PDB file of C-alpha atoms in Angstrom:
ATOM      1  CA  MET A1223      69.377   3.429 164.856  1.00 54.00           C
ATOM      2  CA  PRO A1224      69.565   1.806 161.704  1.00 55.00           C
ATOM      3  CA  ALA A1225      69.791   5.330 159.872  1.00 54.00           C
ATOM      4  CA  LEU A1226      72.792   6.213 161.998  1.00 50.00           C
ATOM      5  CA  GLY A1227      74.441   3.114 161.008  1.00 51.00           C
ATOM      6  CA  GLY A1228      74.307   3.660 157.408  1.00 51.00           C
ATOM      7  CA  VAL A1229      75.748   7.219 158.150  1.00 43.00           C
ATOM      8  CA  TRP A1230      78.750   5.655 159.893  1.00 44.00           C
ATOM      9  CA  ALA A1231      78.973   2.979 157.207  1.00 51.00           C
ATOM     10  CA  ALA A1232      79.241   5.899 154.566  1.00 48.00           C
ATOM     11  CA  LEU A1233      81.995   7.614 156.026  1.00 46.00           C
ATOM     12  CA  VAL A1234      84.191   4.749 157.121  1.00 49.00           C
ATOM     13  CA  GLY A1235      83.271   2.252 154.185  1.00 53.00           C
ATOM     14  CA  PRO A1236      85.554   0.541 151.907  1.00 57.00           C
ATOM     15  CA  GLY A1237      84.936   3.393 149.202  1.00 56.00           C
ATOM     16  CA  ARG A1238      86.159   6.067 152.048  1.00 57.00           C
ATOM     17  CA  ARG A1239      88.979   4.013 152.849  1.00 60.00           C
ATOM     18  CA  ARG A1240      90.043   3.927 149.443  1.00 62.00           C
ATOM     19  CA  ALA A1241      90.030   7.450 148.895  1.00 66.00           C
ATOM     20  CA  TRP A1242      91.868   8.191 152.105  1.00 59.00           C
ATOM     21  CA  ARG A1243      94.427   6.187 150.930  1.00 61.00           C
ATOM     22  CA  ARG A1244      94.954   7.716 147.434  1.00 64.00           C
ATOM     23  CA  ARG A1245      95.087  11.471 149.194  1.00 69.00           C
ATOM     24  CA  LEU A1246      97.774   9.717 151.414  1.00 63.00           C
ATOM     25  CA  LEU A1247      99.735   8.367 148.463  1.00 64.00           C
ATOM     26  CA  ARG A1248      99.518  11.536 146.617  1.00 68.00           C
ATOM     27  CA  ARG A1249     100.742  13.669 149.561  1.00 70.00           C
ATOM     28  CA  LEU A1250     103.526  11.087 150.187  1.00 66.00           C
ATOM     29  CA  THR A1251     104.430  11.192 146.609  1.00 68.00           C
ATOM     30  CA  ALA A1252     104.639  15.488 146.459  1.00 65.00           C
ATOM     31  CA  LEU A1253     106.324  15.431 149.549  1.00 67.00           C
ATOM     32  CA  THR A1254     109.110  13.334 147.924  1.00 68.00           C
ATOM     33  CA  CYS A1255     109.608  14.707 145.102  1.00 57.00           C
ATOM     34  CA  GLY A1256     109.895  18.255 146.830  1.00 60.00           C
ATOM     35  CA  SER A1257     112.321  16.704 148.986  1.00 61.00           C
ATOM     36  CA  LEU A1258     114.500  15.593 146.055  1.00 60.00           C
ATOM     37  CA  ALA A1259     114.272  19.386 144.306  1.00 56.00           C
ATOM     38  CA  VAL A1260     115.589  20.567 147.414  1.00 55.00           C
ATOM     39  CA  VAL A1261     118.258  18.079 147.353  1.00 53.00           C
ATOM     40  CA  GLY A1262     119.252  19.055 144.022  1.00 54.00           C
ATOM     41  CA  VAL A1263     119.365  22.891 144.802  1.00 50.00           C
ATOM     42  CA  LEU A1264     121.473  22.373 147.373  1.00 55.00           C
ATOM     43  CA  ALA A1265     124.045  20.219 145.479  1.00 52.00           C
ATOM     44  CA  ALA A1266     123.553  23.019 142.512  1.00 50.00           C
ATOM     45  CA  VAL A1267     124.620  25.545 144.965  1.00 51.00           C
ATOM     46  CA  ARG A1268     127.392  23.645 146.675  1.00 53.00           C
ATOM     47  CA  ALA A1269     129.312  22.511 143.773  1.00 46.00           C
ATOM     48  CA  PRO A1270     130.960  25.368 142.668  1.00 46.00           C
ATOM     49  CA  ALA A1271     132.296  25.825 146.206  1.00 46.00           C
ATOM     50  CA  THR A1272     134.073  22.266 145.819  1.00 47.00           C
ATOM     51  CA  GLY A1273     135.344  21.048 142.725  1.00 53.00           C
ATOM     52  CA  GLY A1274     134.442  24.113 140.307  1.00 92.00           C
ATOM     53  CA  THR A1275     136.910  26.346 141.652  1.00 94.00           C
ATOM     54  CA  VAL A1276     140.786  27.027 141.435  1.00 95.00           C
ATOM     55  CA  PRO A1277     143.238  28.921 143.776  1.00 96.00           C
ATOM     56  CA  VAL A1278     143.417  32.698 142.610  1.00 96.00           C
ATOM     57  CA  VAL A1279     145.649  35.605 144.075  1.00 96.00           C
ATOM     58  CA  VAL A1280     143.483  38.764 144.776  1.00 96.00           C
ATOM     59  CA  ALA A1281     144.631  41.983 146.143  1.00 96.00           C
ATOM     60  CA  SER A1282     144.180  42.233 150.023  1.00 96.00           C
ATOM     61  CA  ARG A1283     143.736  46.116 149.849  1.00 95.00           C
ATOM     62  CA  GLN A1284     143.617  48.664 147.365  1.00 95.00           C
ATOM     63  CA  LEU A1285     147.095  48.465 145.595  1.00 93.00           C
ATOM     64  CA  ALA A1286     148.427  51.463 143.633  1.00 91.00           C
ATOM     65  CA  ALA A1287     150.051  51.397 140.002  1.00 86.00           C
ATOM     66  CA  GLY A1288     153.718  51.036 140.797  1.00 82.00           C
ATOM     67  CA  GLU A1289     153.324  49.609 144.205  1.00 89.00           C
ATOM     68  CA  VAL A1290     155.500  46.398 144.724  1.00 87.00           C
ATOM     69  CA  ALA A1291     153.090  43.792 146.087  1.00 92.00           C
ATOM     70  CA  SER A1292     153.941  42.281 149.859  1.00 93.00           C
ATOM     71  CA  PRO A1293     152.882  38.976 151.480  1.00 94.00           C
ATOM     72  CA  GLN A1294     150.406  41.335 153.191  1.00 95.00           C
ATOM     73  CA  SER A1295     148.989  43.219 150.295  1.00 96.00           C
ATOM     74  CA  VAL A1296     147.922  39.766 148.561  1.00 96.00           C
ATOM     75  CA  ARG A1297     146.344  36.434 149.272  1.00 96.00           C
ATOM     76  CA  VAL A1298     144.912  33.393 147.759  1.00 96.00           C
ATOM     77  CA  THR A1299     141.318  32.486 147.639  1.00 96.00           C
ATOM     78  CA  ARG A1300     138.912  29.817 145.617  1.00 95.00           C
ATOM     79  CA  TRP A1301     137.733  31.271 142.257  1.00 94.00           C
ATOM     80  CA  PRO A1302     134.970  29.576 139.860  1.00 94.00           C
ATOM     81  CA  ALA A1303     137.196  27.996 137.172  1.00 92.00           C
ATOM     82  CA  ALA A1304     134.527  29.299 134.457  1.00 91.00           C
ATOM     83  CA  LEU A1305     134.728  32.683 135.569  1.00 91.00           C
ATOM     84  CA  LEU A1306     139.252  32.622 135.861  1.00 91.00           C
ATOM     85  CA  PRO A1307     140.831  35.631 134.016  1.00 92.00           C
ATOM     86  CA  ALA A1308     143.170  35.163 131.837  1.00 91.00           C
ATOM     87  CA  ARG A1309     146.998  34.356 132.842  1.00 91.00           C
ATOM     88  CA  ALA A1310     145.644  34.703 136.569  1.00 93.00           C
ATOM     89  CA  LEU A1311     148.300  33.762 139.335  1.00 95.00           C
ATOM     90  CA  GLY A1312     147.466  31.033 141.603  1.00 94.00           C
ATOM     91  CA  SER A1313     150.357  31.245 143.906  1.00 94.00           C
ATOM     92  CA  ALA A1314     151.047  34.288 146.335  1.00 93.00           C
ATOM     93  CA  ASP A1315     154.775  33.670 145.644  1.00 92.00           C
ATOM     94  CA  ALA A1316     154.290  34.679 141.679  1.00 91.00           C
ATOM     95  CA  ALA A1317     153.200  37.939 142.834  1.00 92.00           C
ATOM     96  CA  VAL A1318     155.223  39.122 145.940  1.00 91.00           C
ATOM     97  CA  GLY A1319     157.971  41.557 145.037  1.00 88.00           C
ATOM     98  CA  ARG A1320     156.795  42.463 141.587  1.00 88.00           C
ATOM     99  CA  ARG A1321     155.519  45.937 140.563  1.00 86.00           C
ATOM    100  CA  MET A1322     151.934  46.839 140.001  1.00 88.00           C
ATOM    101  CA  ALA A1323     151.426  47.917 136.242  1.00 85.00           C
ATOM    102  CA  ILE A1324     147.691  49.316 136.969  1.00 87.00           C
ATOM    103  CA  ALA A1325     145.689  50.128 140.264  1.00 89.00           C
ATOM    104  CA  THR A1326     143.651  46.803 141.763  1.00 93.00           C
ATOM    105  CA  GLY A1327     141.049  46.976 144.136  1.00 93.00           C
ATOM    106  CA  PRO A1328     140.718  44.563 147.163  1.00 95.00           C
ATOM    107  CA  GLY A1329     139.405  41.169 145.911  1.00 94.00           C
ATOM    108  CA  GLU A1330     140.408  41.689 142.343  1.00 95.00           C
ATOM    109  CA  PRO A1331     142.428  38.850 140.680  1.00 95.00           C
ATOM    110  CA  ILE A1332     145.768  39.455 140.054  1.00 95.00           C
ATOM    111  CA  THR A1333     147.131  38.402 136.405  1.00 94.00           C
ATOM    112  CA  GLU A1334     150.056  38.767 134.339  1.00 91.00           C
ATOM    113  CA  GLN A1335     148.725  41.968 132.693  1.00 89.00           C
ATOM    114  CA  ARG A1336     148.562  43.835 136.156  1.00 91.00           C
ATOM    115  CA  LEU A1337     151.871  43.301 136.726  1.00 88.00           C
ATOM    116  CA  THR A1338     154.978  45.140 135.063  1.00 81.00           C
ATOM    117  CA  ALA A1339     157.557  42.987 133.222  1.00 73.00           C
ATOM    118  CA  GLY A1340     160.281  44.373 135.519  1.00 69.00           C
ATOM    119  CA  GLY A1341     162.234  46.749 132.964  1.00 74.00           C
ATOM    120  CA  LEU A1342     165.662  46.736 132.146  1.00 78.00           C
ATOM    121  CA  LEU A1343     167.063  46.242 135.320  1.00 81.00           C
ATOM    122  CA  ALA A1344     165.198  43.158 136.363  1.00 76.00           C
ATOM    123  CA  GLY A1345     167.104  40.458 138.310  1.00 76.00           C
ATOM    124  CA  GLN A1346     170.056  43.033 138.577  1.00 82.00           C
ATOM    125  CA  PRO A1347     171.497  44.032 142.031  1.00 85.00           C
ATOM    126  CA  ARG A1348     170.242  46.158 144.165  1.00 82.00           C
ATOM    127  CA  GLY A1349     171.529  49.832 143.806  1.00 86.00           C
ATOM    128  CA  THR A1350     172.283  49.227 140.149  1.00 91.00           C
ATOM    129  CA  VAL A1351     171.064  51.840 137.558  1.00 92.00           C
ATOM    130  CA  ALA A1352     170.794  51.852 134.025  1.00 92.00           C
ATOM    131  CA  VAL A1353     172.788  54.462 132.131  1.00 92.00           C
ATOM    132  CA  HIS A1354     173.106  55.215 128.293  1.00 90.00           C
ATOM    133  CA  VAL A1355     176.633  55.195 126.942  1.00 89.00           C
ATOM    134  CA  MET A1356     177.130  57.150 123.697  1.00 85.00           C
ATOM    135  CA  LEU A1357     179.716  55.457 120.816  1.00 82.00           C
ATOM    136  CA  ALA A1358     181.677  57.108 118.701  1.00 72.00           C
ATOM    137  CA  ASP A1359     181.747  54.136 116.223  1.00 78.00           C
ATOM    138  CA  PRO A1360     178.038  53.063 115.409  1.00 76.00           C
ATOM    139  CA  GLY A1361     179.299  49.486 114.145  1.00 80.00           C
ATOM    140  CA  THR A1362     180.162  48.690 117.667  1.00 85.00           C
ATOM    141  CA  THR A1363     176.444  47.801 118.303  1.00 83.00           C
ATOM    142  CA  GLU A1364     176.748  45.138 115.640  1.00 85.00           C
ATOM    143  CA  MET A1365     178.758  42.980 117.949  1.00 88.00           C
ATOM    144  CA  LEU A1366     176.891  43.700 121.283  1.00 89.00           C
ATOM    145  CA  GLY A1367     173.807  42.051 122.480  1.00 88.00           C
ATOM    146  CA  PRO A1368     171.833  41.914 125.963  1.00 88.00           C
ATOM    147  CA  GLY A1369     173.443  39.728 128.345  1.00 89.00           C
ATOM    148  CA  ASP A1370     177.032  40.433 127.254  1.00 92.00           C
ATOM    149  CA  ARG A1371     179.626  41.769 129.663  1.00 93.00           C
ATOM    150  CA  VAL A1372     181.871  44.710 128.421  1.00 94.00           C
ATOM    151  CA  ASP A1373     184.982  46.743 129.739  1.00 95.00           C
ATOM    152  CA  LEU A1374     184.502  50.748 128.640  1.00 93.00           C
ATOM    153  CA  VAL A1375     188.071  52.520 128.063  1.00 91.00           C
ATOM    154  CA  GLY A1376     188.469  56.233 127.993  1.00 87.00           C
ATOM    155  CA  PRO A1377     191.051  58.403 127.139  1.00 86.00           C
ATOM    156  CA  GLN A1378     192.456  58.435 130.781  1.00 86.00           C
ATOM    157  CA  GLY A1379     191.923  54.432 131.437  1.00 90.00           C
ATOM    158  CA  THR A1380     189.254  51.946 132.052  1.00 92.00           C
ATOM    159  CA  VAL A1381     186.397  53.425 133.327  1.00 92.00           C
ATOM    160  CA  ALA A1382     184.262  50.218 133.987  1.00 92.00           C
ATOM    161  CA  ARG A1383     185.216  46.566 133.918  1.00 93.00           C
ATOM    162  CA  GLY A1384     182.470  43.753 133.219  1.00 93.00           C
ATOM    163  CA  VAL A1385     179.132  46.009 133.298  1.00 93.00           C
ATOM    164  CA  VAL A1386     176.242  44.020 131.657  1.00 92.00           C
ATOM    165  CA  VAL A1387     174.954  45.375 128.411  1.00 92.00           C
ATOM    166  CA  LEU A1388     171.189  45.475 128.838  1.00 90.00           C
ATOM    167  CA  ARG A1389     170.013  47.136 125.297  1.00 88.00           C
ATOM    168  CA  THR A1390     171.740  48.633 122.083  1.00 88.00           C
ATOM    169  CA  ASP A1391     170.465  51.295 119.978  1.00 83.00           C
ATOM    170  CA  ALA A1392     169.036  50.852 116.217  1.00 65.00           C
ATOM    171  CA  LEU A1393     171.890  51.394 113.927  1.00 53.00           C
ATOM    172  CA  ALA A1394     171.036  53.328 110.891  1.00 47.00           C
ATOM    173  CA  ASP A1395     173.282  52.299 107.740  1.00 48.00           C
ATOM    174  CA  GLY A1396     174.499  54.131 104.383  1.00 44.00           C
ATOM    175  CA  ALA A1397     171.060  53.729 102.636  1.00 41.00           C
ATOM    176  CA  GLY A1398     169.136  55.467 105.598  1.00 41.00           C
ATOM    177  CA  THR A1399     167.454  52.341 106.808  1.00 39.00           C
ATOM    178  CA  ASP A1400     167.111  51.481 110.346  1.00 43.00           C
ATOM    179  CA  ARG A1401     168.439  47.659 110.432  1.00 39.00           C
ATOM    180  CA  LEU A1402     166.196  46.480 113.336  1.00 41.00           C
ATOM    181  CA  SER A1403     162.716  47.883 111.954  1.00 41.00           C
ATOM    182  CA  GLY A1404     163.539  48.068 108.210  1.00 39.00           C
ATOM    183  CA  GLN A1405     162.030  51.864 108.227  1.00 42.00           C
ATOM    184  CA  ARG A1406     163.635  54.590 106.388  1.00 41.00           C
ATOM    185  CA  VAL A1407     165.212  57.322 108.998  1.00 45.00           C
ATOM    186  CA  GLY A1408     166.746  60.671 108.343  1.00 46.00           C
ATOM    187  CA  GLY A1409     170.557  61.076 107.132  1.00 46.00           C
ATOM    188  CA  GLY A1410     171.731  58.801 104.625  1.00 42.00           C
ATOM    189  CA  PHE A1411     174.890  57.900 106.594  1.00 42.00           C
ATOM    190  CA  ALA A1412     175.770  55.803 109.561  1.00 45.00           C
ATOM    191  CA  SER A1413     175.050  58.127 112.932  1.00 53.00           C
ATOM    192  CA  ALA A1414     176.555  58.004 116.291  1.00 59.00           C
ATOM    193  CA  THR A1415     174.715  55.240 118.483  1.00 79.00           C
ATOM    194  CA  GLY A1416     174.803  53.826 121.592  1.00 87.00           C
ATOM    195  CA  MET A1417     173.847  51.210 124.384  1.00 90.00           C
ATOM    196  CA  VAL A1418     172.533  51.147 127.759  1.00 92.00           C
ATOM    197  CA  VAL A1419     174.632  49.266 130.515  1.00 93.00           C
ATOM    198  CA  ALA A1420     173.872  48.319 134.070  1.00 92.00           C
ATOM    199  CA  ALA A1421     176.337  50.231 136.550  1.00 92.00           C
ATOM    200  CA  GLY A1422     176.715  51.087 139.983  1.00 92.00           C
ATOM    201  CA  HIS A1423     176.436  54.866 140.974  1.00 91.00           C
ATOM    202  CA  ASP A1424     180.249  55.747 140.810  1.00 92.00           C
ATOM    203  CA  VAL A1425     180.554  54.089 137.472  1.00 91.00           C
ATOM    204  CA  ALA A1426     177.611  55.956 135.967  1.00 92.00           C
ATOM    205  CA  GLU A1427     179.060  59.101 137.457  1.00 92.00           C
ATOM    206  CA  ALA A1428     182.033  58.417 135.787  1.00 90.00           C
ATOM    207  CA  ILE A1429     180.517  58.056 132.445  1.00 88.00           C
ATOM    208  CA  ALA A1430     178.623  60.945 132.695  1.00 87.00           C
ATOM    209  CA  ARG A1431     181.931  63.027 133.202  1.00 87.00           C
ATOM    210  CA  LEU A1432     183.590  61.637 130.195  1.00 85.00           C
ATOM    211  CA  PRO A1433     184.653  64.375 127.965  1.00 83.00           C
ATOM    212  CA  LEU A1434     183.481  64.541 124.068  1.00 81.00           C
ATOM    213  CA  ASP A1435     185.748  64.727 121.336  1.00 78.00           C
ATOM    214  CA  ALA A1436     185.712  68.064 118.978  1.00 78.00           C
ATOM    215  CA  LEU A1437     182.902  66.766 117.156  1.00 74.00           C
ATOM    216  CA  GLY A1438     180.805  66.050 120.129  1.00 74.00           C
ATOM    217  CA  ARG A1439     181.419  62.277 119.806  1.00 74.00           C
ATOM    218  CA  SER A1440     182.139  59.761 122.711  1.00 80.00           C
ATOM    219  CA  THR A1441     185.596  59.011 123.330  1.00 82.00           C
ATOM    220  CA  LEU A1442     185.038  55.383 124.780  1.00 85.00           C
ATOM    221  CA  THR A1443     185.998  52.410 123.572  1.00 87.00           C
ATOM    222  CA  VAL A1444     184.353  49.000 124.361  1.00 90.00           C
ATOM    223  CA  LEU A1445     185.839  45.938 125.038  1.00 91.00           C
ATOM    224  CA  LEU A1446     183.647  42.802 124.723  1.00 91.00           C
ATOM    225  CA  ARG A1447     184.463  39.967 127.349  1.00 88.00           C
ATOM    226  CA  SER A1448     184.350  36.225 126.507  1.00 82.00           C
ATOM    227  CA  SER A1449     181.711  34.455 128.526  1.00 64.00           C
TER     228      SER A1449
END
């Protein structure tokens, strides 16, 4: 019996209790550190889904080059701010109604570079066409600029009233230099030039039917309207 009592004391004595308490403390410390590590990882994973993202417009489906974006073909989603492409659109209204310059796949961000600038007829009424008008006097373009409104008068009377000038041609002077680019051009004399105007189909057809003079030059006279 005394021998059994000694064994029992060895198993549950003060030394054993201290070792058990130390093991328990180590396990609790390890468990606490592990729990904190898990919380930190979850916080890092969740961070980009909240404050680290910004709204961006993406394609809802495959968009072909030349296709006009519709409300059904684009959507707004959240995108990591650190990975946001340059000039990305943040509102669907900024994309709807605009023409794609390049093909865009589903889920790809829509940027300004992926959209066309709109061309010469951007903002013009539906059904308007752009028509090039040759001018007999090259100096006429010097008094014109994009946005001006002009009347076009032919041999038989007025062909168009208040059409909008979209662009004027570069003018070559007597020295054979393009006044817009400064580059040398062929000739050495002032050549015929023209402009592009926005007009309806009927006016565009009337301009195309106008006769030329004996030297093959336009017979149109341009009258600049005051704003």
